[in-house]
Coordinates of C-alpha atoms in Angstrom, one line a residue:
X21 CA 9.7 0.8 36.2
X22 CA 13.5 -0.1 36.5
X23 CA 15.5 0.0 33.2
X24 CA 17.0 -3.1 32.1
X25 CA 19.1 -4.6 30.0
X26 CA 18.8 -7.9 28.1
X27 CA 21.9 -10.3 27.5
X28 CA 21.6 -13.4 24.6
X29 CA 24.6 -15.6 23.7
X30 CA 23.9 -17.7 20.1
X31 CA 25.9 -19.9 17.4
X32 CA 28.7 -22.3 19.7
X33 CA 30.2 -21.8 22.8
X34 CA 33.9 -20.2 23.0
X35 CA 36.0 -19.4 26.3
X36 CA 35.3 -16.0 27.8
X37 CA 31.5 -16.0 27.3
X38 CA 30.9 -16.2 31.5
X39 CA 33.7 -13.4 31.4
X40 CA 31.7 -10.9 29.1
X41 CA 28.3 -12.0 31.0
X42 CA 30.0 -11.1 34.5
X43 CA 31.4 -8.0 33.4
X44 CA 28.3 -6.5 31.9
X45 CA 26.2 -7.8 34.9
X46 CA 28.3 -6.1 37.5
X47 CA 28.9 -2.7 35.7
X48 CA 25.1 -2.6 34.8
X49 CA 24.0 -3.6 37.9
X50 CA 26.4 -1.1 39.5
X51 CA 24.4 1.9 37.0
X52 CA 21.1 0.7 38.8
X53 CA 20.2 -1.1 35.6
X54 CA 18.0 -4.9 36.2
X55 CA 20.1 -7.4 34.3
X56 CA 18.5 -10.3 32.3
X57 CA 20.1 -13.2 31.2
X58 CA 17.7 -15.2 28.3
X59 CA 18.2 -18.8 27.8
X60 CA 18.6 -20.5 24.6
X61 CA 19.2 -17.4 23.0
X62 CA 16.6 -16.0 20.6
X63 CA 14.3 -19.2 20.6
X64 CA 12.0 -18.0 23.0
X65 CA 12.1 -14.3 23.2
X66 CA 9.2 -13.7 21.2
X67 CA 7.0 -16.2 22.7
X68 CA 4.7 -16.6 25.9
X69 CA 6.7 -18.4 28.0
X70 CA 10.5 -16.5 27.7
X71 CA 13.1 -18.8 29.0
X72 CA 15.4 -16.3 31.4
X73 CA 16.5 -15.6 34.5
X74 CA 18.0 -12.2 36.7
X75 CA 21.6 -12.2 36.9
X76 CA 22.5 -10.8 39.9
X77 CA 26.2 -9.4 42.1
X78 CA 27.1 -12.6 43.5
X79 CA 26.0 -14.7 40.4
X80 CA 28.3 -12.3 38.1
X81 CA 30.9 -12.9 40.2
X82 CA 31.1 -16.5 40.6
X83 CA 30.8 -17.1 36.9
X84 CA 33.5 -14.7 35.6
X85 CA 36.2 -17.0 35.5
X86 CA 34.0 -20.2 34.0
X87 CA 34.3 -21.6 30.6
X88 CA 31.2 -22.7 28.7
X89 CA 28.0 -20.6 28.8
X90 CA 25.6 -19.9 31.7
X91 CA 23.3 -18.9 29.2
X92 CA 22.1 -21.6 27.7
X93 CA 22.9 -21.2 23.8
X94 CA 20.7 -21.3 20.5
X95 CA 21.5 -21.1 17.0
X96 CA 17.4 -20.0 16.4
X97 CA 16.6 -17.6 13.6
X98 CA 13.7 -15.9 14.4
X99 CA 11.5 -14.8 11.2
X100 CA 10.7 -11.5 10.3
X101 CA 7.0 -12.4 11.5
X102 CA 8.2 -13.8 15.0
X103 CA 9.1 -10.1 15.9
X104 CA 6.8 -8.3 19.0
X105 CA 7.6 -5.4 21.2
X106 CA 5.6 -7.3 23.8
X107 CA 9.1 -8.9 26.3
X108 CA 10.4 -5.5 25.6
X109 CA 8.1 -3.3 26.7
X110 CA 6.7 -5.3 29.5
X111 CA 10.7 -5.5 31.2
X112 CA 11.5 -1.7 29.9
X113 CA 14.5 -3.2 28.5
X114 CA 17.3 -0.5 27.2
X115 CA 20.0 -2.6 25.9
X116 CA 20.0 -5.7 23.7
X117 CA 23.2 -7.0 24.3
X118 CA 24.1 -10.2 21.9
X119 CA 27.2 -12.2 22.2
X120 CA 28.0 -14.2 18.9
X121 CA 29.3 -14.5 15.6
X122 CA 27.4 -12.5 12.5
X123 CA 24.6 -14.3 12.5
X124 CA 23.5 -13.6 15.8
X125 CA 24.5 -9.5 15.8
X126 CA 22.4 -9.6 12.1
X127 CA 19.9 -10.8 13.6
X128 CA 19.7 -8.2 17.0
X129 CA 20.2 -4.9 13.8
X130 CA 16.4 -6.8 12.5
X131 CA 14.9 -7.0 16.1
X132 CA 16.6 -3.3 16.3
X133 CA 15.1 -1.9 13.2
X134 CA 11.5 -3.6 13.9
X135 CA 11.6 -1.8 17.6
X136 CA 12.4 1.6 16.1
X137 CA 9.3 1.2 13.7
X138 CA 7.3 0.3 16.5
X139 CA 8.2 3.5 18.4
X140 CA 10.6 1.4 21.5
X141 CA 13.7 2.6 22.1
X142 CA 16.5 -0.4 22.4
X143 CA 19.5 -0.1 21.5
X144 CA 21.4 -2.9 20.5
X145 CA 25.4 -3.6 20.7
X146 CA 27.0 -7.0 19.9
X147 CA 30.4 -8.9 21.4
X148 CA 31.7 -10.4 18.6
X149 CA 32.8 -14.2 19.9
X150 CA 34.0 -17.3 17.6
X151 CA 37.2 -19.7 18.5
X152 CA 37.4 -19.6 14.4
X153 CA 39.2 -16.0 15.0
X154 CA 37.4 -15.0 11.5
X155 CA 35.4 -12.1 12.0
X156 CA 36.6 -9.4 10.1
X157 CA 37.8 -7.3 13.6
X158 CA 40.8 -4.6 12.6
X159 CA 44.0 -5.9 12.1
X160 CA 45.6 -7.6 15.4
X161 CA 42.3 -7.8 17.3
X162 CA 41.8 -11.7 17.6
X163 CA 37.8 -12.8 18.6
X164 CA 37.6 -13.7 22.4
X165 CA 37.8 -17.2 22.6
X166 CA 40.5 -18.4 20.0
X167 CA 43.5 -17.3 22.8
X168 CA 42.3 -19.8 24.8
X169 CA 40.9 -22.9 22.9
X170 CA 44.1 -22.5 20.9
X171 CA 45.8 -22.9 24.0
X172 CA 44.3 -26.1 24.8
X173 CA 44.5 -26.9 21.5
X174 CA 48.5 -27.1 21.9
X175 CA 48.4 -28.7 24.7
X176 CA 46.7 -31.3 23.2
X177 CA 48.3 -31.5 19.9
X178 CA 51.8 -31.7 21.6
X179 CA 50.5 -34.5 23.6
X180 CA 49.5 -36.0 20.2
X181 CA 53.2 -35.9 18.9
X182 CA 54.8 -36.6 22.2
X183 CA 52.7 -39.8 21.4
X184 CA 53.9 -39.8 17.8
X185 CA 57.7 -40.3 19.1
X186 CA 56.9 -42.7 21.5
X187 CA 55.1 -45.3 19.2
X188 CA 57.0 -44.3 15.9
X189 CA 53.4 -43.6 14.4
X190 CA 51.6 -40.5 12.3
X191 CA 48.8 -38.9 13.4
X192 CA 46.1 -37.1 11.3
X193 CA 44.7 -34.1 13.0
X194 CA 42.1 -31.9 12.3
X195 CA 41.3 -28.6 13.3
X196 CA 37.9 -26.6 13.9
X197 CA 37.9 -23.6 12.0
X198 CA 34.9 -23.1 9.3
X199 CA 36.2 -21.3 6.3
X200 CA 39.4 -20.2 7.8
X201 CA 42.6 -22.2 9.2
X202 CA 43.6 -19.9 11.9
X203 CA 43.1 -22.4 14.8
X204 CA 45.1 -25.2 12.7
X205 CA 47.4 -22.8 11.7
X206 CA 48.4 -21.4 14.8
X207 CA 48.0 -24.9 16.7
X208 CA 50.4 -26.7 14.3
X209 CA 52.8 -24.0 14.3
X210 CA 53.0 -23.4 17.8
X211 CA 53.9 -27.3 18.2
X212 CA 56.0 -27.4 15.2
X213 CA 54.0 -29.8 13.4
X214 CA 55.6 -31.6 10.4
X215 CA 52.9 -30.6 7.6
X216 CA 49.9 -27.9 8.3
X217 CA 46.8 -27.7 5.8
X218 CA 45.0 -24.6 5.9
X219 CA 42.2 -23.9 2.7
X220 CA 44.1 -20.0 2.5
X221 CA 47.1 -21.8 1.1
X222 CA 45.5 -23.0 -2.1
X223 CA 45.5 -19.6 -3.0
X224 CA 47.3 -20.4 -6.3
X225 CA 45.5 -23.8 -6.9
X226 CA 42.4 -25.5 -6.6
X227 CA 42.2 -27.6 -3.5
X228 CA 41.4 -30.9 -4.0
X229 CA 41.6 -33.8 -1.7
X230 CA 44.5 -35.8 -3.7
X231 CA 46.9 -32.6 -3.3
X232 CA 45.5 -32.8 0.1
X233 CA 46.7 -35.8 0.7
X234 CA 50.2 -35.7 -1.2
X235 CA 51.1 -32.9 1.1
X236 CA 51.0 -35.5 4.2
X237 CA 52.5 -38.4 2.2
X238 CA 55.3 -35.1 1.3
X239 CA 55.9 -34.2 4.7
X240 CA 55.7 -38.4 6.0
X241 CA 58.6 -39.2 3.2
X242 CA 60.3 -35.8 4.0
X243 CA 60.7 -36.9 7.3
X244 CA 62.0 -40.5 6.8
X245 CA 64.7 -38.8 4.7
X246 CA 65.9 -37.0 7.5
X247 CA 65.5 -40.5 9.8
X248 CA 62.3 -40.0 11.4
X249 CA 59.6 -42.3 11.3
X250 CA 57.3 -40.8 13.6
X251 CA 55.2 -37.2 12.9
X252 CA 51.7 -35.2 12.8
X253 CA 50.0 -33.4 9.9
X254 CA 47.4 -30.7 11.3
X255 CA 44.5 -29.9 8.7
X256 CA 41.7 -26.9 8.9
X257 CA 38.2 -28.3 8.6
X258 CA 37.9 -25.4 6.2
X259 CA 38.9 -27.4 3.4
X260 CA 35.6 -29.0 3.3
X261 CA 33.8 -25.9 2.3
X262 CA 36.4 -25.9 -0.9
X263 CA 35.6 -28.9 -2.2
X264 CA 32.1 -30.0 -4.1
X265 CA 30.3 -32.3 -2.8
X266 CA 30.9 -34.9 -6.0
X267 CA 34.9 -35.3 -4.5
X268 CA 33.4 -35.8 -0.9
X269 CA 31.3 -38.4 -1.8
X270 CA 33.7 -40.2 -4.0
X271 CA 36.3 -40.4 -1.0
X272 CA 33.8 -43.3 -0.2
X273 CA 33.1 -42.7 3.3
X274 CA 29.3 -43.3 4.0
X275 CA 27.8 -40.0 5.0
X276 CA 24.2 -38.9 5.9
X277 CA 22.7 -36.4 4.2
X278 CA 20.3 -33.0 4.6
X279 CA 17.1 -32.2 3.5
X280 CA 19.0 -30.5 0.5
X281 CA 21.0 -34.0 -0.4
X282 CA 24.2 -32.2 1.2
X283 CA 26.4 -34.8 2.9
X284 CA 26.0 -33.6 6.6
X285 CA 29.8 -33.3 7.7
X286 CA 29.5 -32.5 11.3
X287 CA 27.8 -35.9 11.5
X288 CA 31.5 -37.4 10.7
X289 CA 35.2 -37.0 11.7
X290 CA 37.0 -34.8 9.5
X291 CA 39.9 -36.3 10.8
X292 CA 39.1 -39.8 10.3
X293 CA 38.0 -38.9 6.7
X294 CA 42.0 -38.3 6.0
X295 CA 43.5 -40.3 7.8
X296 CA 41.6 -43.3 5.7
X297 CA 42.3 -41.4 2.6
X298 CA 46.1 -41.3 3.7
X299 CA 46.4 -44.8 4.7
X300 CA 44.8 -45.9 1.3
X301 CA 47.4 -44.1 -0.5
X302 CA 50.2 -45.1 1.3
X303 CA 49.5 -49.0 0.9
X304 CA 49.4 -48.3 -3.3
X305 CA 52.5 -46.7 -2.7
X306 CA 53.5 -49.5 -0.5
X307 CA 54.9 -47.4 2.2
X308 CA 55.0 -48.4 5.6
X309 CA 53.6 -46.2 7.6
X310 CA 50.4 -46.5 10.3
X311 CA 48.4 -43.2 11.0
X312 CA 45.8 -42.3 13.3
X313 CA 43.1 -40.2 13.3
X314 CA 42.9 -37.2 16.0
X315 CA 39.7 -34.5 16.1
X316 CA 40.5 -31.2 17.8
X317 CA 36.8 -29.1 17.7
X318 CA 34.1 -29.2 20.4
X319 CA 37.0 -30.2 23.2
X320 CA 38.4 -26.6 22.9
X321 CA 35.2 -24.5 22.8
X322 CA 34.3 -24.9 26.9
X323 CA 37.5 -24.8 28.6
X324 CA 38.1 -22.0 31.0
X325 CA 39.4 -18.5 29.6
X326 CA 43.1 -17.9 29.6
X327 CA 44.6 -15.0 31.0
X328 CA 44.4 -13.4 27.9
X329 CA 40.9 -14.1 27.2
X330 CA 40.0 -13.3 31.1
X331 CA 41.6 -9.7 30.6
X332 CA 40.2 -9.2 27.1
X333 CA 36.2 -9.9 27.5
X334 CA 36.2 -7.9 30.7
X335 CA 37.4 -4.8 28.5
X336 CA 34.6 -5.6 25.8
X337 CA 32.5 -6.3 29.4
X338 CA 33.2 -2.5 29.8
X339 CA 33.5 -1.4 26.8
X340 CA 29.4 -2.1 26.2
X341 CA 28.9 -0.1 29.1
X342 CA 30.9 2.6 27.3
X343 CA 29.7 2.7 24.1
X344 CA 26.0 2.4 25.2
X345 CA 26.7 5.7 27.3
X346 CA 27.7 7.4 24.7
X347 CA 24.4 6.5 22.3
X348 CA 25.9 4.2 20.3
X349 CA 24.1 1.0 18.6
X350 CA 23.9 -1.5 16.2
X351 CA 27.5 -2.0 16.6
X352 CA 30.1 -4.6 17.8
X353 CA 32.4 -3.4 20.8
X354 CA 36.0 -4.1 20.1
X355 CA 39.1 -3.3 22.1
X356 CA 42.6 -2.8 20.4
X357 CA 45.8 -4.0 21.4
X358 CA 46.3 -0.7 23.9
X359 CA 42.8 -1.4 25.6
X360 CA 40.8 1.5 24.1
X361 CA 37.4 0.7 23.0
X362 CA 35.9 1.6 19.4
X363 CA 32.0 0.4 17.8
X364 CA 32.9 -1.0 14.7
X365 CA 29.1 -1.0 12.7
X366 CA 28.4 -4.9 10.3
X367 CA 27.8 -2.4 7.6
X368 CA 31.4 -1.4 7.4
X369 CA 32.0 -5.3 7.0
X370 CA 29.2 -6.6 5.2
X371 CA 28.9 -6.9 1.4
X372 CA 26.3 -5.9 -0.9
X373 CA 24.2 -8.8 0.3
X374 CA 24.8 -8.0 4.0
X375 CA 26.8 -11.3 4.8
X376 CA 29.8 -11.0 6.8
X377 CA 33.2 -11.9 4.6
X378 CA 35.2 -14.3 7.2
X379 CA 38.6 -13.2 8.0
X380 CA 41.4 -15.6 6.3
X381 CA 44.9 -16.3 7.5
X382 CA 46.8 -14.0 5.6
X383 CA 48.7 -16.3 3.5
X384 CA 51.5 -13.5 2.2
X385 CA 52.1 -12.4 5.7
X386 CA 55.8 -12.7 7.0
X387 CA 54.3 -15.1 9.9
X388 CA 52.7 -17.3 7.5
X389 CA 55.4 -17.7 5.1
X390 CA 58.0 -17.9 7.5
X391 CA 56.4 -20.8 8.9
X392 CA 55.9 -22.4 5.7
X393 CA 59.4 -21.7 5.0
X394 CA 61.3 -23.1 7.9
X395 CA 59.0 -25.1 10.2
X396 CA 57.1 -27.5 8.2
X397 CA 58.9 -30.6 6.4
X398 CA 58.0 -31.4 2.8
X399 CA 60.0 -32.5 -0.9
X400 CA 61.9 -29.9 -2.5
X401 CA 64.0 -30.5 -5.9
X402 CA 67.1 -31.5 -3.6
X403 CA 65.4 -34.3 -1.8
X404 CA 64.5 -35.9 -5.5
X405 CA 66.7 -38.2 -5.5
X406 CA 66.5 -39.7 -1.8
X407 CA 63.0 -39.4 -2.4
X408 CA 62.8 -42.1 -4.8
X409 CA 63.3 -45.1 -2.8
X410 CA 59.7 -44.0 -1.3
X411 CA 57.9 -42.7 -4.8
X412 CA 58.5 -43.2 -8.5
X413 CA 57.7 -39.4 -9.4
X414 CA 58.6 -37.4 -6.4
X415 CA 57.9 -34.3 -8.4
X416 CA 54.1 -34.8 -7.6
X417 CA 54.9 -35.2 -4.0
X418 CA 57.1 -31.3 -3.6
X419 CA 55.1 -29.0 -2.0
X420 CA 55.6 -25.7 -4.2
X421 CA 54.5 -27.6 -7.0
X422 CA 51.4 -28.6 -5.6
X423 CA 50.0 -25.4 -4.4
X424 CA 51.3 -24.1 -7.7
X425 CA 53.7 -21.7 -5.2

């Protein structure tokens, strides 16, 4: 029977997923290998009625350059108990290939280990994918995917403050990003956004949504100071997974709730959660300012692959190729900024517990400081003065003193 090699995407789309599907397909296909794509990714492997399809040549090659998925995408944990050699065996598949974040290569490594007890040879290697840019790759290897939806992501953001100047208005904007801020960090900076809030620089301080909100009221006052009444304040989503859920609820937004009594925050606009919180504030302080709210998430996760991205996943593509050669799994494939491809094994990133620690913006790095430094607008002890035709105690409104910097 032919050889063959299975391919999975899980968690949320991100740019470059065709790119890594195509590539794998063709070289595969060009070793003689049957290629399988499986829908909704592990939701129906272990059943009677698998959902998935052959990928062939032409079909690799007409969805290399698309964004979104052509495999349909699943965030489904299988159980321990789901587990059966019997879609395995029955296609002689050689190669599990999984394209995801951690919980989707943690989950291959179980179906890996079960196969090896059960005596079939698989061997599994994962393409680490996630806009978020937080998975713990070596230094200066960014996840596939964030290139390009941060891309989009300035071109929308500078649309947003081209829209700023022209009405004289604010806007709130809020940034995918999970635990880390790299997409509203490297957004707002690319756009030289007035006021960026990412959870990494509370690293001094306990973040809380009135310093949250002081830091946009800072950088709003900053700005009419220096005569402008018009602006934009970028903030990470990842805040939210700082704060308890007593201090969301008390922001008084009306929320649903999970099965664990968890406000369910995907349900809601981060964005629109501050920007009510901002515009509440600012009429007890009886400044005049109007804000709106702006949501940057699921609009960047489908677009098409920049060049970056395009070049990138077709060297992980290869690199899977390369790496399963030479009898390697239970690894991610990663390539480094000179194009050479190393496995880089979850144990080497995983803690005692197994779960993969996110990659953070690195807060003390030159880039991050220097940004903070020069291209965001906020009070400092020389604007006191100015400052208090806007606020009684503009002490609580200077940025180093709120993040405690």
């Amino acid at each position: 029977m032919q050889e063959s090699i299975l391919i999975l995407a899980g968690g949320g789309p991100a740019p470059g997923i065709n790119t890594v599907i195509g590539t794998v397909s063709k070289v595969f296909l060009k070793a003689g290998y049957r290629v399988i794509g499986l829908h909704q990714g592990y939701k129906t492997l272990f059943g009677e009625d698998t959902d998935f399809q052959e990928i062939d040549f032409k079909q690799a090659d007409n969805i290399y350059k698309t964004g979104g998925s052509f495999l349909q995408m699943s965030r489904y944990k299988p159980k321990d108990e789901e587990f059966n050699t019997r879609f395995f065996v029955q296609n002689n598949v050689k190669l599990l290939l999984t394209i995801g974040g951690d919980d989707t290569a943690s989950t291959a490594n179980r179906i890996s280990r079960f196969l090896i007890r059960n005596e079939v040879d698989v061997k599994n290697i994962h393409v680490p994918k996630t806009i978020d840019n937080d998975l713990p790759l070596p230094e200066g290897q960014p996840t596939f995917g964030y290139h390009s939806a941060k891309e989009e992501g300035v071109r929308l953001a500078q649309t947003v403050y081209e829209d700023a100047r022209t009405s004289g208005n604010w806007f709130i904007v809020s940034a995918m990003g999970r635990e880390a801020g790299h997409l509203a960090f490297g957004i707002g900076a690319a756009c030289h956004y007035p006021m960026i809030i990412i959870p990494e620089m509370f690293n001094k301080t306990k973040i809380t949504i009135g310093k949250i909100i002081r830091l946009v009221i800072s950088a709003m006052i900053k700005r009419r100071i220096l005569g402008i009444s018009y602006g934009a304040a970028i903030i990470s989503e990842g805040v939210f997974h700082f704060l308890p859920d007593e201090e969301i609820l008390n922001t008084g937004i009306t929320f649903t709730f999970d099965e664990h009594g968890h406000p369910e925050l995907g349900n809601v606009s981060k964005a629109h959660i501050f920007n009510v919180l901002v515009q509440q504030k600012l009429q007890e302080l009886n400044i005049a300012v109007k804000s709106r709210p702006v949501e940057l998430g699921y609009e960047l996760r489908c677009v098409r692959p920049n060049g970056f991205d395009l070049m990138y996943c077709n060297l992980l593509g290869i690199g899977v190729k390369k790496l399963f050669d030479a009898g390697y799994s239970g690894c991610m494939v990663t390539s480094d900024p000179a194009g050479d491809i190393y496995p880089l094994f979850l144990k080497d990133v995983a803690d005692e517990k197994g779960k993969v620690k996110p990659r953070l913006v690195n807060i003390n790095s030159q880039k991050a400081q220097m940004v903070y430094e020069w291209n965001t607008q906020y009070i400092e002890p020389g604007d006191y003065e100015a400052a208090r035709r806007y606020v009684a105690n503009p002490e609580e409104y200077d940025f180093q003193k709120i993040l405690n910097w």
